[in-house]
Short mmCIF file of C-alpha atoms in Angstrom, two decimals:
data_model
loop_
_atom_site.label_atom_id
_atom_site.label_comp_id
_atom_site.label_asym_id
_atom_site.label_seq_id
_atom_site.Cartn_x
_atom_site.Cartn_y
_atom_site.Cartn_z
CA MET F 1 58.83 -114.66 18.98
CA ALA F 2 60.49 -116.53 16.13
CA THR F 3 58.20 -118.75 14.06
CA GLU F 4 59.26 -122.39 14.11
CA LEU F 5 59.93 -123.82 10.65
CA SER F 6 57.86 -126.74 9.46
CA ASP F 7 59.67 -129.93 8.50
CA GLU F 8 59.23 -129.12 4.81
CA ASP F 9 60.51 -125.56 5.23
CA ALA F 10 63.53 -126.80 7.15
CA LEU F 11 64.29 -129.39 4.48
CA ALA F 12 63.91 -126.78 1.73
CA ALA F 13 66.28 -124.40 3.52
CA THR F 14 68.86 -127.16 3.90
CA ILE F 15 68.62 -128.08 0.21
CA ARG F 16 68.91 -124.44 -0.90
CA GLN F 17 72.04 -124.05 1.21
CA ALA F 18 73.52 -127.22 -0.29
CA LEU F 19 72.86 -125.86 -3.79
CA LEU F 20 75.42 -123.10 -3.29
CA PRO F 21 78.93 -124.04 -4.42
CA GLN F 22 82.16 -124.13 -2.49
CA SER F 23 83.39 -120.59 -1.83
CA PHE F 24 85.58 -119.26 -4.62
CA PRO F 25 89.28 -119.20 -3.73
CA PHE F 26 91.68 -116.30 -3.92
CA ARG F 27 93.30 -116.44 -7.37
CA ARG F 28 95.69 -114.25 -9.31
CA ASP F 29 93.72 -114.58 -12.56
CA LEU F 30 90.05 -114.40 -11.47
CA GLU F 31 87.78 -112.91 -8.84
CA LEU F 32 84.17 -114.08 -8.41
CA HIS F 33 81.32 -112.77 -6.30
CA ALA F 34 77.68 -113.86 -6.36
CA GLY F 35 74.47 -112.86 -4.62
CA VAL F 36 71.14 -114.63 -4.11
CA ASN F 37 67.77 -113.15 -3.15
CA ASP F 38 64.94 -115.70 -2.96
CA GLY F 39 61.55 -114.36 -3.99
CA ASP F 40 58.04 -115.68 -3.44
CA GLY F 41 57.22 -118.74 -5.51
CA GLN F 42 60.72 -119.27 -6.91
CA THR F 43 64.10 -120.74 -6.01
CA VAL F 44 67.38 -119.24 -7.17
CA PHE F 45 70.99 -120.37 -6.98
CA HIS F 46 74.40 -119.86 -8.57
CA ASP F 47 77.07 -122.39 -9.43
CA HIS F 48 80.67 -122.62 -10.58
CA VAL F 49 82.53 -125.70 -11.71
CA TRP F 50 85.78 -126.45 -13.53
CA LEU F 51 85.90 -128.43 -16.77
CA GLY F 52 89.51 -129.58 -16.86
CA ASN F 53 92.29 -127.42 -15.44
CA SER F 54 91.60 -124.18 -17.29
CA MET F 55 87.87 -123.87 -18.09
CA LEU F 56 85.68 -122.21 -15.45
CA VAL F 57 81.91 -122.44 -15.91
CA VAL F 58 79.69 -120.04 -13.94
CA SER F 59 75.89 -119.98 -13.86
CA ALA F 60 72.95 -118.09 -12.35
CA VAL F 61 69.62 -119.96 -12.28
CA ARG F 62 66.05 -119.19 -11.21
CA CYS F 63 63.32 -121.84 -11.30
CA ALA F 64 59.60 -121.51 -10.72
CA GLY F 65 58.39 -122.98 -7.45
CA GLY F 66 59.26 -122.31 -3.86
CA GLY F 67 59.43 -124.44 -0.75
CA LEU F 68 60.53 -128.04 -0.86
CA GLN F 69 59.32 -128.71 -4.40
CA GLY F 70 61.18 -125.69 -5.72
CA ALA F 71 64.36 -126.71 -3.91
CA LEU F 72 64.14 -130.23 -5.36
CA ALA F 73 63.54 -128.84 -8.86
CA ALA F 74 66.53 -126.52 -8.48
CA THR F 75 68.71 -129.45 -7.41
CA SER F 76 67.70 -131.35 -10.54
CA LEU F 77 68.42 -128.32 -12.70
CA ARG F 78 71.89 -127.88 -11.23
CA GLN F 79 72.86 -131.50 -11.80
CA LEU F 80 71.37 -131.44 -15.28
CA LEU F 81 73.25 -128.25 -16.18
CA ARG F 82 76.56 -129.67 -14.95
CA ALA F 83 76.02 -132.87 -16.91
CA ALA F 84 75.03 -130.97 -20.07
CA LEU F 85 78.09 -128.71 -19.86
CA THR F 86 80.36 -131.73 -19.42
CA ARG F 87 78.71 -133.30 -22.46
CA PHE F 88 78.64 -130.30 -24.81
CA ARG F 89 81.23 -127.80 -23.45
CA ASP F 90 79.03 -125.07 -24.95
CA PRO F 91 76.60 -122.95 -22.87
CA LYS F 92 74.02 -122.57 -25.65
CA GLN F 93 73.85 -126.30 -26.31
CA ALA F 94 73.81 -127.09 -22.60
CA LEU F 95 70.86 -124.77 -21.86
CA ALA F 96 68.97 -126.13 -24.86
CA ALA F 97 69.53 -129.68 -23.59
CA MET F 98 68.19 -128.66 -20.17
CA SER F 99 65.04 -127.24 -21.73
CA ARG F 100 64.46 -130.43 -23.71
CA ALA F 101 65.08 -132.65 -20.67
CA MET F 102 62.68 -130.74 -18.37
CA PRO F 103 60.05 -129.23 -20.71
CA GLU F 104 57.47 -128.71 -17.96
CA GLN F 105 59.86 -126.89 -15.60
CA GLU F 106 59.87 -123.11 -16.00
CA PHE F 107 63.35 -121.68 -15.41
CA ALA F 108 65.72 -118.89 -16.36
CA ALA F 109 69.47 -119.42 -16.55
CA ALA F 110 72.61 -117.62 -17.68
CA THR F 111 75.88 -119.50 -18.14
CA ALA F 112 79.40 -118.52 -19.19
CA CYS F 113 82.51 -120.58 -19.97
CA ILE F 114 85.81 -118.76 -19.33
CA ASP F 115 89.18 -120.17 -20.35
CA VAL F 116 91.59 -118.78 -17.78
CA GLY F 117 94.52 -119.66 -20.04
CA ASP F 118 93.71 -117.37 -22.96
CA GLY F 119 90.55 -115.48 -21.89
CA ALA F 120 88.26 -117.16 -24.45
CA LEU F 121 84.61 -116.55 -23.49
CA SER F 122 81.32 -118.14 -24.52
CA MET F 123 77.95 -117.23 -22.96
CA ALA F 124 74.27 -118.06 -23.30
CA SER F 125 71.01 -117.35 -21.48
CA ILE F 126 67.44 -118.64 -21.52
CA GLY F 127 64.08 -117.70 -20.01
CA GLY F 128 64.72 -113.96 -19.71
CA ALA F 129 68.06 -114.26 -17.92
CA GLY F 130 70.97 -112.06 -18.97
CA ALA F 131 74.63 -112.72 -19.78
CA MET F 132 77.06 -110.05 -20.88
CA SER F 133 80.70 -109.04 -20.82
CA ILE F 134 81.81 -105.56 -19.82
CA PRO F 135 82.97 -104.02 -22.13
CA ARG F 136 80.30 -105.62 -24.28
CA ASP F 137 80.71 -108.07 -27.14
CA ARG F 138 83.94 -109.65 -25.97
CA ALA F 139 84.79 -112.97 -27.58
CA SER F 140 88.04 -113.04 -25.62
CA LEU F 141 88.48 -111.35 -22.25
CA GLU F 142 91.26 -108.93 -21.44
CA GLY F 143 92.62 -107.99 -18.04
CA GLY F 144 90.03 -105.93 -16.15
CA ASP F 145 86.97 -107.22 -18.06
CA ILE F 146 83.89 -108.38 -16.14
CA VAL F 147 81.46 -111.19 -16.96
CA TRP F 148 77.97 -110.43 -15.58
CA LEU F 149 75.26 -113.08 -15.26
CA ALA F 150 71.77 -112.42 -13.87
CA THR F 151 68.57 -114.41 -13.66
CA SER F 152 66.69 -111.42 -15.05
CA ASN F 153 67.81 -108.97 -17.72
CA THR F 154 66.19 -106.23 -15.65
CA ILE F 155 68.94 -106.50 -13.01
CA GLU F 156 71.14 -103.52 -13.82
CA ALA F 157 74.74 -104.29 -14.74
CA PRO F 158 77.59 -101.77 -14.41
CA SER F 159 77.94 -99.69 -17.55
CA ALA F 160 81.72 -99.89 -17.77
CA VAL F 161 84.71 -101.56 -16.18
CA ALA F 162 85.89 -98.14 -15.05
CA SER F 163 82.97 -98.08 -12.61
CA LEU F 164 84.42 -100.97 -10.56
CA PRO F 165 84.61 -99.66 -6.97
CA ALA F 166 87.71 -99.98 -4.89
CA ALA F 167 85.83 -102.52 -2.75
CA GLY F 168 85.68 -104.87 -5.74
CA LEU F 169 82.89 -107.01 -7.15
CA ARG F 170 81.03 -107.23 -3.85
CA ALA F 171 80.22 -103.52 -4.11
CA LEU F 172 78.64 -104.13 -7.53
CA VAL F 173 76.74 -107.34 -6.85
CA GLU F 174 75.16 -106.71 -3.46
CA PRO F 175 73.36 -103.45 -4.34
CA ALA F 176 72.12 -105.00 -7.58
CA ILE F 177 70.72 -108.10 -5.90
CA GLY F 178 69.37 -106.18 -2.93
CA GLY F 179 67.22 -104.00 -5.16
CA ILE F 180 65.05 -106.82 -6.55
CA ASP F 181 62.48 -109.25 -5.20
CA GLY F 182 64.04 -112.59 -6.10
CA GLY F 183 66.98 -113.32 -8.37
CA CYS F 184 70.67 -114.08 -8.59
CA VAL F 185 73.76 -112.28 -9.89
CA VAL F 186 77.21 -113.65 -10.61
CA ALA F 187 80.12 -111.35 -11.52
CA VAL F 188 83.56 -112.54 -12.57
CA LEU F 189 86.53 -110.19 -12.88
CA PHE F 190 89.12 -111.49 -15.33
CA LYS F 191 92.48 -110.20 -14.14
CA GLY F 192 94.43 -111.47 -17.14
CA ALA F 193 95.70 -114.70 -18.67
CA THR F 194 98.54 -115.88 -16.46
CA ARG F 195 98.84 -119.48 -17.51
CA THR F 196 102.10 -120.58 -19.07
CA ARG F 197 103.36 -123.92 -20.25
CA ASN F 198 105.36 -124.07 -17.04
CA SER F 199 102.35 -123.74 -14.72
CA ALA F 200 99.34 -125.86 -13.85
CA THR F 201 96.40 -125.92 -11.45
CA PHE F 202 95.20 -129.12 -9.80
CA ARG F 203 92.01 -129.66 -7.81
CA VAL F 204 92.18 -132.40 -5.20
CA ALA F 205 89.02 -133.77 -3.57
CA ASN F 206 89.00 -133.92 0.23
CA ASP F 207 89.38 -137.67 0.00
CA ALA F 208 92.52 -139.58 0.95
CA ASN F 209 92.19 -141.63 -2.24
CA ALA F 210 92.65 -138.46 -4.34
CA ILE F 211 96.11 -137.72 -2.93
CA PRO F 212 98.08 -140.46 -4.78
CA VAL F 213 96.42 -139.36 -8.02
CA PHE F 214 97.60 -135.80 -7.49
CA LEU F 215 101.12 -136.93 -6.58
CA ALA F 216 101.30 -138.89 -9.84
CA ASP F 217 100.06 -135.84 -11.78
CA MET F 218 102.63 -133.63 -10.07
CA ALA F 219 105.43 -136.09 -10.92
CA ASP F 220 104.28 -136.10 -14.53
CA PHE F 221 104.20 -132.27 -14.61
CA LEU F 222 107.81 -132.13 -13.40
CA ALA F 223 109.02 -134.98 -15.62
CA ARG F 224 107.61 -133.29 -18.74
CA ARG F 225 109.76 -130.30 -17.95
CA ASP F 226 112.93 -132.35 -17.47
CA ILE F 227 113.17 -131.69 -13.72
CA ASN F 228 115.72 -134.08 -12.27
CA GLU F 229 114.21 -136.13 -9.45
CA ASP F 230 117.21 -135.31 -7.26
CA HIS F 231 116.30 -131.60 -7.46
CA VAL F 232 112.84 -132.23 -5.94
CA ALA F 233 113.74 -135.02 -3.53
CA GLY F 234 111.19 -135.24 -0.73
CA LEU F 235 108.65 -133.00 -2.47
CA ASP F 236 106.15 -135.83 -2.87
CA VAL F 237 106.38 -136.73 0.82
CA ALA F 238 105.97 -133.07 1.85
CA MET F 239 102.89 -132.61 -0.33
CA ASP F 240 101.45 -135.91 0.89
CA GLU F 241 101.88 -134.67 4.48
CA LEU F 242 100.19 -131.32 3.80
CA LEU F 243 97.29 -132.77 1.83
CA SER F 244 96.71 -135.61 4.29
CA ASN F 245 96.48 -133.13 7.18
CA THR F 246 94.08 -130.94 5.20
CA VAL F 247 91.82 -133.86 4.24
CA SER F 248 91.82 -135.21 7.80
CA TYR F 249 91.28 -132.04 9.81
CA ALA F 250 90.25 -129.01 7.73
CA PHE F 251 86.62 -129.77 6.93
CA ALA F 252 84.30 -130.14 9.89
CA ASP F 253 81.07 -130.01 7.86
CA GLY F 254 81.49 -133.45 6.29
CA SER F 255 80.75 -132.04 2.82
CA ALA F 256 82.69 -132.48 -0.42
CA HIS F 257 85.38 -129.85 -0.97
CA GLU F 258 88.25 -129.24 -3.36
CA ILE F 259 91.80 -128.39 -2.36
CA VAL F 260 93.47 -126.24 -5.01
CA VAL F 261 97.18 -126.66 -5.80
CA ASP F 262 99.01 -124.29 -8.16
CA LEU F 263 102.43 -125.28 -9.49
CA SER F 264 104.64 -122.81 -11.36
CA LEU F 265 108.22 -123.08 -12.60
CA GLU F 266 109.89 -119.70 -13.00
CA SER F 267 113.59 -118.80 -13.24
CA GLY F 268 114.82 -121.91 -11.50
CA ASP F 269 112.18 -121.85 -8.74
CA LEU F 270 109.25 -124.18 -8.17
CA GLU F 271 106.43 -122.13 -6.61
CA ILE F 272 103.52 -123.94 -4.96
CA GLU F 273 100.27 -122.54 -3.58
CA LEU F 274 98.00 -124.87 -1.63
CA ARG F 275 94.52 -123.48 -0.89
CA ASP F 276 91.56 -124.87 1.03
CA ASP F 277 88.36 -123.36 2.39
CA GLY F 278 88.44 -125.34 5.62
CA SER F 279 88.76 -124.11 9.18
CA PRO F 280 91.42 -121.40 9.67
CA PHE F 281 94.73 -123.07 10.43
CA ASP F 282 98.30 -121.82 10.18
CA PRO F 283 100.59 -124.87 9.96
CA LEU F 284 103.61 -122.66 10.55
CA ARG F 285 102.47 -122.22 14.14
CA VAL F 286 102.97 -125.92 14.80
CA PRO F 287 105.94 -125.94 17.19
CA PRO F 288 109.10 -127.68 16.00
CA PRO F 289 109.57 -131.17 17.39
CA ASP F 290 112.06 -131.92 20.14
CA LEU F 291 114.61 -134.05 18.29
CA SER F 292 116.73 -134.65 21.36
CA GLY F 293 116.57 -137.86 23.32
CA ASP F 294 115.43 -141.31 22.28
CA VAL F 295 112.88 -141.73 19.51
CA GLU F 296 110.44 -143.60 21.76
CA ASP F 297 110.45 -140.72 24.25
CA ARG F 298 109.57 -137.97 21.74
CA GLU F 299 106.08 -136.47 21.62
CA ILE F 300 103.95 -137.33 18.61
CA GLY F 301 103.27 -134.45 16.20
CA GLY F 302 105.32 -131.73 14.53
CA LEU F 303 107.56 -134.08 12.56
CA GLY F 304 105.50 -133.69 9.39
CA MET F 305 105.78 -129.89 9.28
CA HIS F 306 109.42 -130.16 10.29
CA PHE F 307 110.00 -132.27 7.19
CA VAL F 308 108.02 -129.83 5.00
CA ARG F 309 110.24 -126.98 6.24
CA THR F 310 113.38 -128.94 5.41
CA VAL F 311 112.17 -129.64 1.86
CA MET F 312 111.03 -126.10 1.02
CA ASP F 313 113.31 -123.06 0.80
CA ASP F 314 110.54 -120.59 1.68
CA ILE F 315 107.10 -121.08 3.16
CA ALA F 316 104.41 -118.57 4.22
CA TYR F 317 100.76 -118.70 5.30
CA GLY F 318 97.82 -116.33 4.81
CA ARG F 319 94.03 -116.38 5.23
CA ARG F 320 92.29 -114.82 2.20
CA ASP F 321 88.56 -114.57 1.48
CA GLY F 322 87.77 -117.54 3.70
CA TRP F 323 90.61 -119.70 2.31
CA ASN F 324 93.80 -120.98 3.91
CA VAL F 325 96.66 -120.17 1.51
CA LEU F 326 100.05 -121.84 1.99
CA MET F 327 102.73 -120.39 -0.30
CA MET F 328 105.94 -122.35 -0.81
CA ARG F 329 109.06 -122.07 -2.93
CA LYS F 330 111.69 -124.67 -3.72
CA ARG F 331 114.89 -123.72 -5.47
CA ILE F 332 115.63 -125.84 -8.55
CA ALA F 333 119.22 -126.07 -9.86
CA ASP F 334 120.03 -123.43 -12.47
CA GLY F 335 119.25 -124.51 -16.00
CA SER F 336 117.00 -127.40 -14.98
CA VAL F 337 113.73 -125.73 -15.97
CA GLN F 338 112.86 -126.16 -19.64
CA GLU F 339 111.13 -123.24 -21.36
CA GLU F 340 108.73 -125.44 -23.31
CA GLU F 341 106.80 -128.53 -22.36
CA LYS F 342 107.64 -131.74 -24.16
CA PRO F 343 104.98 -132.75 -26.67
#
């Protein structure tokens, strides 16, 4: 017979679950997998957050104390670490600031900052945690390198990138975390710097108020590359439609999420990827509207996706690693894409 959780245990379990970040999206430049194994008398968690459009910060943290008090302490540590990284943009300084701010809290943490644009890497650890790059001693990552963070330096890391199994990072992390009594591992595979001056990544909160901000940023991105407004007519309305539907219907849990939008201008094409970790939904399966007859007699629904299809030249959908991925392409007139961004 299952043992019923006490109120405190149930609250602690809820807090520990809330500590874990939004699932990491499918990306061309990075892959991330993390594992957590709570031990007696301690609380562990991992985190990832973006500082700007190109800097990914990943962390693995273990704090002394279990139950509700340990979960509350871990929550404080996570918020403190995020604030310190925003303030200092340096893992060593951020961890030192955490230690000064909570001198009575025993914890171990490993943090890495990865610039996805050029592969620049900075790492730090405290309290017996471990942070390393594979191959070791990388100041700048190259395609195929791995960043390995663990809440204990006794958690065995792979000895070389060549040992990466065909199954990917999951096959490295899960055996490592399963072999210990309490701890956390985060592994990041850097696939290579793919950012160019003609590409950008935007993160849009699942809040209707965030959509106009993104649309303004997208217009600025295109204007800085001398894209004539006539060549992208209707794009803002199409993106507004897609994002509004995602914000309104994709997230049933009521929690904060980010919708990721990649824009890339290549050889006269504007390529767009829109990703969210909401409920599985293929918008291309929305049936086309019946445009015959009087407007007042038509059924509601379908017009938005019909408009998106008319704006885009190509559109495709896939479900990858728990994320909805909508891939779109719009043809831009030849010669309209500038090679360099205006200063």
